[in-house]
Each structure stands twice: as C-alpha cells, then as structure tokens.
CSV table of C-alpha atoms and ligand atoms in Angstrom, one decimal:
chain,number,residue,atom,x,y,z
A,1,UNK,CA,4.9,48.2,-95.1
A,2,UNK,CA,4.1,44.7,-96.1
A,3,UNK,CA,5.8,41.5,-97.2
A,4,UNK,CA,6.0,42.9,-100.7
A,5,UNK,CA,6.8,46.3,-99.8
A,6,UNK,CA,3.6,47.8,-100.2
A,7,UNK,CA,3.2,50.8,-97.4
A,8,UNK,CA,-0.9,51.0,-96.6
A,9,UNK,CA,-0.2,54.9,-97.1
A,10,UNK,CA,-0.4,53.5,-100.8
A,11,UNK,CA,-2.8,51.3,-100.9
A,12,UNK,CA,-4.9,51.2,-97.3
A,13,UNK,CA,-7.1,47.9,-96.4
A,14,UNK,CA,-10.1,47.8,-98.3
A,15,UNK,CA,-9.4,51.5,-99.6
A,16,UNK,CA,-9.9,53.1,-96.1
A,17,UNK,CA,-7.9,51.5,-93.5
A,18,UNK,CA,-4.2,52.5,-92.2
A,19,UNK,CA,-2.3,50.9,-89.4
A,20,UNK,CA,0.0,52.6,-86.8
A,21,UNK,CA,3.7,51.4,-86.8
A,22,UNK,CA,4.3,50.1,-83.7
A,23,UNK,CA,8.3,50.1,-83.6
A,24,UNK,CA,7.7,54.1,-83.9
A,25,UNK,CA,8.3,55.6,-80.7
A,26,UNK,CA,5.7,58.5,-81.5
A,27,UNK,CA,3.4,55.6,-81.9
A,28,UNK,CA,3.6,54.1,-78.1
A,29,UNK,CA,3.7,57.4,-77.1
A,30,UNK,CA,0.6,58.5,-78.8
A,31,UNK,CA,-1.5,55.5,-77.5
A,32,UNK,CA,0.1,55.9,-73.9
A,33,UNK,CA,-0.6,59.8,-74.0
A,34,UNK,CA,-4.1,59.1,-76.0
A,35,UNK,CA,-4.9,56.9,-73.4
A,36,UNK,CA,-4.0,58.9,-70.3
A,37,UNK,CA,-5.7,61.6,-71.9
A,38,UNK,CA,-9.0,59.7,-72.0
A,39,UNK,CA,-9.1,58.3,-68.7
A,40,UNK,CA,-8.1,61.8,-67.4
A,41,UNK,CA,-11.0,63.5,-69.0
A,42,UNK,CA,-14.1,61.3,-68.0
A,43,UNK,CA,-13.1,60.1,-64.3
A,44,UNK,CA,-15.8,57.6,-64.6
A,45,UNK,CA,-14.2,55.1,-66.7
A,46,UNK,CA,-12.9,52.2,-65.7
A,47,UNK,CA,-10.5,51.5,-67.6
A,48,UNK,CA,-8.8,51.4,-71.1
A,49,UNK,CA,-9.7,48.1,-73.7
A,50,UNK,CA,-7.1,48.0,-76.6
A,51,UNK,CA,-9.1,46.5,-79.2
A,52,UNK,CA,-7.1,46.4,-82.6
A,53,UNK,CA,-3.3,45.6,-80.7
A,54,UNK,CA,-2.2,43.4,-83.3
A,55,UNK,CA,-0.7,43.5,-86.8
A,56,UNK,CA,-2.9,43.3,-89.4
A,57,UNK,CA,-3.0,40.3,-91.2
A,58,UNK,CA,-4.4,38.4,-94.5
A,59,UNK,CA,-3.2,36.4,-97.0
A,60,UNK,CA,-5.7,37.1,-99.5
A,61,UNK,CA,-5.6,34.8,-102.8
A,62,UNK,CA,-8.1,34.9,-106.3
A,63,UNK,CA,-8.3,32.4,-109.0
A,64,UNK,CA,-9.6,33.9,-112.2
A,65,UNK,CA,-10.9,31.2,-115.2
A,66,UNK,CA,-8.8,32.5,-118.1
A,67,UNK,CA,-9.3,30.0,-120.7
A,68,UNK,CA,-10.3,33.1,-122.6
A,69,UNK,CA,-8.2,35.4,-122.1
A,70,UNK,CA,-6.0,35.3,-125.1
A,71,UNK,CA,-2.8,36.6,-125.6
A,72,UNK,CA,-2.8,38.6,-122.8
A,73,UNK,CA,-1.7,35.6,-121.2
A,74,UNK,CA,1.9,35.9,-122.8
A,75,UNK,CA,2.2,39.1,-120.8
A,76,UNK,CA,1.5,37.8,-117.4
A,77,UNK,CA,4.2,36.2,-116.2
A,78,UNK,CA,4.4,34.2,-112.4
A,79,UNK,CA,5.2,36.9,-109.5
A,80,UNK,CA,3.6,39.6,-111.8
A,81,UNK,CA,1.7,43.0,-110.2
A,82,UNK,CA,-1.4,43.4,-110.8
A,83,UNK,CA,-3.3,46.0,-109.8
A,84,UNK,CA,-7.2,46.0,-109.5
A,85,UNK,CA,-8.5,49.9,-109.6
A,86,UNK,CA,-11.8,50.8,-108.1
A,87,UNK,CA,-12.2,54.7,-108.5
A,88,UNK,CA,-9.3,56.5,-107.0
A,89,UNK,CA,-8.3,53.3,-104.9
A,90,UNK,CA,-6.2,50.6,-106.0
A,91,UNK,CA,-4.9,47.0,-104.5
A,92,UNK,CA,-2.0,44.8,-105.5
A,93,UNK,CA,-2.0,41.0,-106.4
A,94,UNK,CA,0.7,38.7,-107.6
A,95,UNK,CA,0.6,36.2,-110.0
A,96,UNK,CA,1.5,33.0,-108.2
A,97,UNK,CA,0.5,30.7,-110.1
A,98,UNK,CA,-0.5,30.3,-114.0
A,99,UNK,CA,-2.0,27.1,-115.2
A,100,UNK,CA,-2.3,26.8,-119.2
A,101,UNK,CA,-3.7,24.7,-121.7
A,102,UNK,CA,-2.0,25.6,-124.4
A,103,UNK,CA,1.1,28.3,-125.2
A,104,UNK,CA,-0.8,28.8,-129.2
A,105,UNK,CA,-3.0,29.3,-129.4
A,106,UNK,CA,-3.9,31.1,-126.5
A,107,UNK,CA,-5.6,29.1,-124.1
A,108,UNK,CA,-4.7,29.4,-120.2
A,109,UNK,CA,-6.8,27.3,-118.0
A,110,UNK,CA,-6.4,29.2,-114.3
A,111,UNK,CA,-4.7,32.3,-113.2
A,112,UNK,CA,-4.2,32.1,-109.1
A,113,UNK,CA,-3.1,35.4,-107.6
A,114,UNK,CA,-2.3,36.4,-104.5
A,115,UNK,CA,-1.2,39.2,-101.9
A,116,UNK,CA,0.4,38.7,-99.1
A,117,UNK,CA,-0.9,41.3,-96.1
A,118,UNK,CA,1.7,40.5,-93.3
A,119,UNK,CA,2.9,43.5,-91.7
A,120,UNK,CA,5.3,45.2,-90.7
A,121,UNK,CA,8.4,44.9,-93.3
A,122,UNK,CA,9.7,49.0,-93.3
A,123,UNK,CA,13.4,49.8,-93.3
A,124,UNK,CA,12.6,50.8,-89.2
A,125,UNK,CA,11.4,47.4,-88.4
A,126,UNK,CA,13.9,45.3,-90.4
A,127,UNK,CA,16.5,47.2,-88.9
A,128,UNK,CA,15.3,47.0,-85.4
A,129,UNK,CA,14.5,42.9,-86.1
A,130,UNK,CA,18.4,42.8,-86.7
A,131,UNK,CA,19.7,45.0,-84.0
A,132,UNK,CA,17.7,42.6,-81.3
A,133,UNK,CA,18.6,39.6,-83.4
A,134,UNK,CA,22.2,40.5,-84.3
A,135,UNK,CA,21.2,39.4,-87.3
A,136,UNK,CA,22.9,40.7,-90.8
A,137,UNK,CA,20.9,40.2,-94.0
A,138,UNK,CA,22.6,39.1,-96.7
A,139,UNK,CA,24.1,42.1,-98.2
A,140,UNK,CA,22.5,41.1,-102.0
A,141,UNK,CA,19.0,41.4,-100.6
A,142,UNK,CA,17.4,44.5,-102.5
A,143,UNK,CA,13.9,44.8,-102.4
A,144,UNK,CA,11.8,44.5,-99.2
A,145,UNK,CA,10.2,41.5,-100.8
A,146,UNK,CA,13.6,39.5,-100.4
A,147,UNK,CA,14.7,40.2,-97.2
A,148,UNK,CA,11.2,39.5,-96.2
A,149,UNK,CA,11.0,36.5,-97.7
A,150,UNK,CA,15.0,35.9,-96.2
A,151,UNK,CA,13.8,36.5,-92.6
A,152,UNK,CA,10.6,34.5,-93.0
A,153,UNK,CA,12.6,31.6,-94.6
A,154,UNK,CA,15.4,32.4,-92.2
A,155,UNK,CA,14.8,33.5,-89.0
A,156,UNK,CA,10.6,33.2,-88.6
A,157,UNK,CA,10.8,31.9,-85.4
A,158,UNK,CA,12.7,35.0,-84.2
A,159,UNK,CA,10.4,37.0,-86.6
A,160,UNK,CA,7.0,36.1,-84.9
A,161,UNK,CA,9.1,36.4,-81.6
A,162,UNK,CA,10.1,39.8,-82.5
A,163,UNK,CA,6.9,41.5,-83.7
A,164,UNK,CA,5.5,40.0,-80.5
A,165,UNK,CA,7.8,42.0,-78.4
A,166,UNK,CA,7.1,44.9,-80.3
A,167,UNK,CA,3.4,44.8,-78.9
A,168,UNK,CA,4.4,43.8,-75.7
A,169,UNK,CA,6.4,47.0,-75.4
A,170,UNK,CA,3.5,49.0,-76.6
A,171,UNK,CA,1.8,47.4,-73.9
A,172,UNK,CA,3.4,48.1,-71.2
A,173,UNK,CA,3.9,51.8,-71.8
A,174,UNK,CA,0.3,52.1,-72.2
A,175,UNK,CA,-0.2,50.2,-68.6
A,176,UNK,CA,2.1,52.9,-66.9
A,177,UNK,CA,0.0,55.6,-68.3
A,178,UNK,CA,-3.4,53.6,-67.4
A,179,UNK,CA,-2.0,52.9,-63.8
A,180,UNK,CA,-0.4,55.9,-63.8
A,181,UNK,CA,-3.8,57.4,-63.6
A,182,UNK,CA,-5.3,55.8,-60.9
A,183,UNK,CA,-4.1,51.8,-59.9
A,184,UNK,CA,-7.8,51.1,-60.0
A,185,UNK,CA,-7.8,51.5,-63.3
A,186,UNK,CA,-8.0,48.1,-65.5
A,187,UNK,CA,-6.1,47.6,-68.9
A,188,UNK,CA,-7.6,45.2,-71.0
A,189,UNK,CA,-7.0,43.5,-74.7
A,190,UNK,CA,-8.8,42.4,-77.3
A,191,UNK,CA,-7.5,39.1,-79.2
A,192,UNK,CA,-7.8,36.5,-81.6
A,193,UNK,CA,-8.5,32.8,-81.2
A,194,UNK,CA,-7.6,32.1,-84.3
A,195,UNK,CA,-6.5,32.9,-88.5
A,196,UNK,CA,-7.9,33.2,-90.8
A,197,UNK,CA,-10.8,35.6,-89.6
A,198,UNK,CA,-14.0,33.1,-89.2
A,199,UNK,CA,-11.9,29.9,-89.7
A,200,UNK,CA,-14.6,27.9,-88.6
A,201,UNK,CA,-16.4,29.0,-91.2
A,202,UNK,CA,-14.4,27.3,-94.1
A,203,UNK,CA,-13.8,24.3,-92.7
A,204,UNK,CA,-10.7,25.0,-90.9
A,205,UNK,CA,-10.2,24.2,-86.6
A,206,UNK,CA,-9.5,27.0,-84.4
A,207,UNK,CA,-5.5,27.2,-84.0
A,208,UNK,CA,-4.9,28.7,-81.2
A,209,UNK,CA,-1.0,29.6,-81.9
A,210,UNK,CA,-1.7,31.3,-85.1
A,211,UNK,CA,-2.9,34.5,-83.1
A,212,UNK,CA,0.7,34.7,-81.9
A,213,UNK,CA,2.3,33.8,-86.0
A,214,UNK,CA,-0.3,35.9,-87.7
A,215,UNK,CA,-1.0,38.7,-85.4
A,216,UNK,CA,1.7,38.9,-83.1
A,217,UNK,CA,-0.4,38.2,-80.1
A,218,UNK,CA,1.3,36.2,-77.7
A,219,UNK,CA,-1.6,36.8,-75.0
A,220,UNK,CA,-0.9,34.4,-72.5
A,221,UNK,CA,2.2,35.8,-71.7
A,222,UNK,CA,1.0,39.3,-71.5
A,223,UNK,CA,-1.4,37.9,-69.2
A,224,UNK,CA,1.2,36.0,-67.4
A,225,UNK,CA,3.9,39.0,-66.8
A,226,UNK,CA,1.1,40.9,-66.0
A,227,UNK,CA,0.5,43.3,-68.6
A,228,UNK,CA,-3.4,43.4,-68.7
A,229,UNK,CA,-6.1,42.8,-65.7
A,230,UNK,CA,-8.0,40.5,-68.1
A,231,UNK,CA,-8.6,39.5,-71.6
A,232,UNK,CA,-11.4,39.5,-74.9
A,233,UNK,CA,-11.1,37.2,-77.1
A,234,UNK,CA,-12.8,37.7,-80.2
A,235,UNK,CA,-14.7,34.0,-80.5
A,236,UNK,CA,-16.5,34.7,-83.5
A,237,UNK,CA,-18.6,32.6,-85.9
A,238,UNK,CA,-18.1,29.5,-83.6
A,239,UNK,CA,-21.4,27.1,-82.7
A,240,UNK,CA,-21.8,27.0,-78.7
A,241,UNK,CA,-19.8,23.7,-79.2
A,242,UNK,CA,-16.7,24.8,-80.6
A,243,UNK,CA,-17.5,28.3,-78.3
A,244,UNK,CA,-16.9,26.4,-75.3
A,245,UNK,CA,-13.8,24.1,-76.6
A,246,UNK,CA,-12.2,27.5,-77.7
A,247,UNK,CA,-12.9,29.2,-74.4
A,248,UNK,CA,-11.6,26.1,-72.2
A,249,UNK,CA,-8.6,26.0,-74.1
A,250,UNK,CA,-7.8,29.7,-74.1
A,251,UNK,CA,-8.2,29.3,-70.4
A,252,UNK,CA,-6.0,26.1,-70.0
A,253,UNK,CA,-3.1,28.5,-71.1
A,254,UNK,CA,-3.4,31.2,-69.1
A,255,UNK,CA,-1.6,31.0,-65.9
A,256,UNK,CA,-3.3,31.8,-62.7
A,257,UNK,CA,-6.8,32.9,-62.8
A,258,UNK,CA,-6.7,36.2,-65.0
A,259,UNK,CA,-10.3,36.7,-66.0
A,260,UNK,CA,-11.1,35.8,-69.3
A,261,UNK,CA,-14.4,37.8,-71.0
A,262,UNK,CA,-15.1,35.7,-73.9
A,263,UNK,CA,-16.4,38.0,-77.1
A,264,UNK,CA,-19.5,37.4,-78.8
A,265,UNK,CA,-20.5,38.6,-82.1
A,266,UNK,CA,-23.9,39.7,-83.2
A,267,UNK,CA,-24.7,40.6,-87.0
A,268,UNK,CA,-27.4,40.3,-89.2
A,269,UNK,CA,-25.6,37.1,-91.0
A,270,UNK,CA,-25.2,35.5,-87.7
A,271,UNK,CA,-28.3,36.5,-85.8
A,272,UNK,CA,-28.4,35.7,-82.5
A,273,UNK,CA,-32.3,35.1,-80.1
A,274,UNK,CA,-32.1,35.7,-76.6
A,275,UNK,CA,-32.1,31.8,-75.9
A,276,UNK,CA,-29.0,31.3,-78.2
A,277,UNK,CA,-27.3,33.9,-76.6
A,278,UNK,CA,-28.4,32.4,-73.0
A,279,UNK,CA,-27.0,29.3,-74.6
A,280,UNK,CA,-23.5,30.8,-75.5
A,281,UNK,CA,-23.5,31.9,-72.0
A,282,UNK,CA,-23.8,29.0,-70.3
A,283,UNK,CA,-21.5,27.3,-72.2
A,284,UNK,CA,-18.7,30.1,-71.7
A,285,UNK,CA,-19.8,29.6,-67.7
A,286,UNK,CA,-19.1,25.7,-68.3
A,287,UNK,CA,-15.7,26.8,-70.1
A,288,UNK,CA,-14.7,28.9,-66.8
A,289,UNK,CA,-15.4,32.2,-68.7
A,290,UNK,CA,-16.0,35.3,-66.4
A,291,UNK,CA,-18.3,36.4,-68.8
A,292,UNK,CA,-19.3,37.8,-72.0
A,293,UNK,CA,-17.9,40.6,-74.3
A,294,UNK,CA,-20.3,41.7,-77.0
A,295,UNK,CA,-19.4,42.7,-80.5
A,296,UNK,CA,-20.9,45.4,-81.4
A,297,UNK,CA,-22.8,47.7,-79.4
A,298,UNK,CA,-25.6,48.7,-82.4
A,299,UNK,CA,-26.4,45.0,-83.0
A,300,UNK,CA,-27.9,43.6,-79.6
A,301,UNK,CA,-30.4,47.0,-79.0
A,302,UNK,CA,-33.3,44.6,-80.3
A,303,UNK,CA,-32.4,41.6,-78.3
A,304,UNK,CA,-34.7,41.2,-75.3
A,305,UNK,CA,-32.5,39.3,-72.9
A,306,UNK,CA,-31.9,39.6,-69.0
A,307,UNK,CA,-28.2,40.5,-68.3
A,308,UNK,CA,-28.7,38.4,-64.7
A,309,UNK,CA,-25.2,38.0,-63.4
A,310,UNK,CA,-23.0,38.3,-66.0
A,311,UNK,CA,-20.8,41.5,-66.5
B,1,ZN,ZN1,7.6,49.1,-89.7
C-alpha cells in the first residue's frame, strides 16, 4: 500500500510488477524457506544474493501544457485523481499543482501531477510502526493518505528507522536459513548508492543516505552486525570518475573490511568496450573494491574481455 493508499494489487508498477510485504510473517518465512529450499536443491551453490531487498520507491511527477484544455479545467481541482488507462491497466496521479492564466475564459497555463510510490503504508505496517514506536495517531486521521502524511511529517525519522528494521529482520531470518544450510554458505545483498534511479543522469550527486530514506537500506549496518558476507551495490550510469568516488565512499562507511563487489551495468544505451570496462575496473581496484558485479548476464555475452583476477 502506498503513501496514498493505493495497494499494487490495484494498480502494479508499470502494469506488471507486485511487491512482497515485508512486515508479513508469511513473507520472511517464504524468502527464508524459498531460500533454504534453493540452496538445498543444487549443493553447488554458493550462496544466496537478495537482489530487490528494499522497498520500492519513486516519486514520479508529469507536467502537462494545458493552455488548451478548456473548461475541463474547472473540474480539476489540486490533490485530484487522475487516472491514465492503458488497456486493462491503470495508474494514479494527483494534481499537485495547477497554474492558470485565466479562470474565463478558459485558459490554464500548466497542470503538474504527481504520485507518490513510497511503500509500505497498509493497516499491518502502520500499526506495527506504532506498536515499536508507542506512537498513537491522531484519532481524526481517516484515510491512509493522512496518517501517512502524519507520520512522514511527524515521526519520519522513526519512519525511515522503522522500515529499515523491517528489512533487517527479513534479513536475518533468511541468514539462519542460508547458514542453516551449510556455514560455508555466503548471504549477499544487492543495494543502492543512491535515489532517484540514475541520479547522475539528471544532474543530481550521488547521496549516499537516500538509499537508507528512500529504500530502507541501511547497509552499513547490516554489514556491520553482520548480516551479509559482502555487499553489491548497484553503481549504475556513473562515469569511471564518479564510479570510483561512489565506491570509496561506500567503503569509507563500512566497518571492518566486509568485501564490497561494486555493480556494473551493461545495456545497449550505455554500451560498454572491453577497455571501458577494464577502465571501470581499475578504478573500483583504486576505490578498494574486491571486484565487479555485472548487471545483467544477457548483455556482456559479446564483450571480449579477459576476466584476469577479478571474481
Ligand atoms: Zn504493509
């Protein structure tokens, strides 16, 4: 359930995409026993790498010209739904903002919508928030929207706090059942370095704390109470520059000398030659990287590159 109390059963990410709960005991039970279950079935594994343990997370925003639009504009009022339908699927905006030129006639200037995809906001989550908290919501809170705007406004600290626990939990019933298998057997995340996805990319700087406000991933302490045997973050869309500033910060936080796998992403709007990639290595070496992660499998069959001593 999100910030405005839209459950993804209703409307899934980008049509197709559902999230487990993680506050649902069936949940860390079914990753623990999934887990188990795969390790147990093909002895040759290593180990278990937990790729999407975070909450989903996007503040998506629009801004349609609507200088045009006549007097539909009368019936769109700010913190209006409104729903874009594409076949059988369907996705939610908010009117946050509406900029007009003139009332009558009918001329708006901008309409800026937007849709807050910050996760997870249920009746179960609120209520577990609370009980750790021993915090009471005001009692003329209705709709999820308010008390999620109440506890952001409120209590965020404790918020981001909380859903970080959350995972941590998860986490740690999934390393009994990896370690419970053999204690050979690694457990290893996947993370992000920063939010938005691709900050880089828009002109923003990595910021390495939103991982733990956006997505709940409070890494370094996971890695620090010793919750994983080592960690991959996701540096994406950075230039070997900003690769290698990332990495050594990422590695100035974590205590002791947990290995860190940097990820590297290969795609046909980032293309990647072997040199560049032998480039991105280096620099992740000079960042105290133990090595590369790479993003995804189908994407690097065509590269013609040496692994050499990297893992
Ligand atoms: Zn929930």
């Amino acid at each position: 359930m999100d910030y405005h109390g839209i459950s993804v059963l209703d409307e899934p990410i980008a049509g197709r995409r559902y999230f487990l709960d993680p506050t649902s005991p069936e949940v860390v039970d079914l990753v623990a026993a999934t887990s188990r279950h795969i390790l147990e079935s093909y002895p040759a594994l290593e180990g278990i790498q937990l790729d999407f343990i975070r909450y989903y997370h996007y503040h998506s925003r629009f801004t349609v010209l609507a200088q045009e639009l006549g007097h539909t504009l009368s019936l769109l009022a700010e913190g209006s739904p409104v729903q874009l339908v594409v076949g059988d699927k369907r996705v939610t905006f908010f009117l946050e903002q509406k900029d007009m030129l003139y009332h009558d006639p009918p001329l708006g200037k901008e309409l800026h919508f937007h849709r807050q995809f910050s996760y997870c906001f249920c009746s179960r989550c609120i209520e577990e928030f609370c009980r750790r908290q021993g915090a009471v919501l005001p009692a003329e809170l209705q709709s999820t929207q308010e008390k999620a705007e109440w506890i952001l406004g409120h209590l965020g600290e404790a918020w981001v706090h909380f859903r970080a626990q959350v995972l941590e939990d998860l986490l740690a019933e999934v390393r009994r059942a990896v370690k419970g298998v053999g204690a050979d057997k690694e457990l290893s995340i996947t993370v992000w370095y920063s939010s938005p996805y691709g900050s880089e990319l828009v002109g923003r700087a990595a910021d390495l704390d939103s991982a733990v406000w956006d997505f709940g991933q409070d890494w370094w302490r996971w890695a620090e109470v010793g919750l994983v045997d080592f960690v991959c973050p996701m540096n994406y869309w950075l230039t070997t520059e900003s690769f290698q500033m990332v990495i050594a910060k990422q590695r100035s936080r974590l205590k002791g000398d947990l290995p860190l796998f940097s990820g590297i992403l290969r795609s046909p709007e980032h293309p990647l030659s072997g040199e560049e990639l032998t480039a991105y290595l280096e620099a992740a070496r000079r960042a105290g990287a133990a090595g590369l992660c790479f993003f995804h499998y189908g994407t690097w069959r065509d590269l013609d590159w040496k692994v050499g001593k990297a893992r």
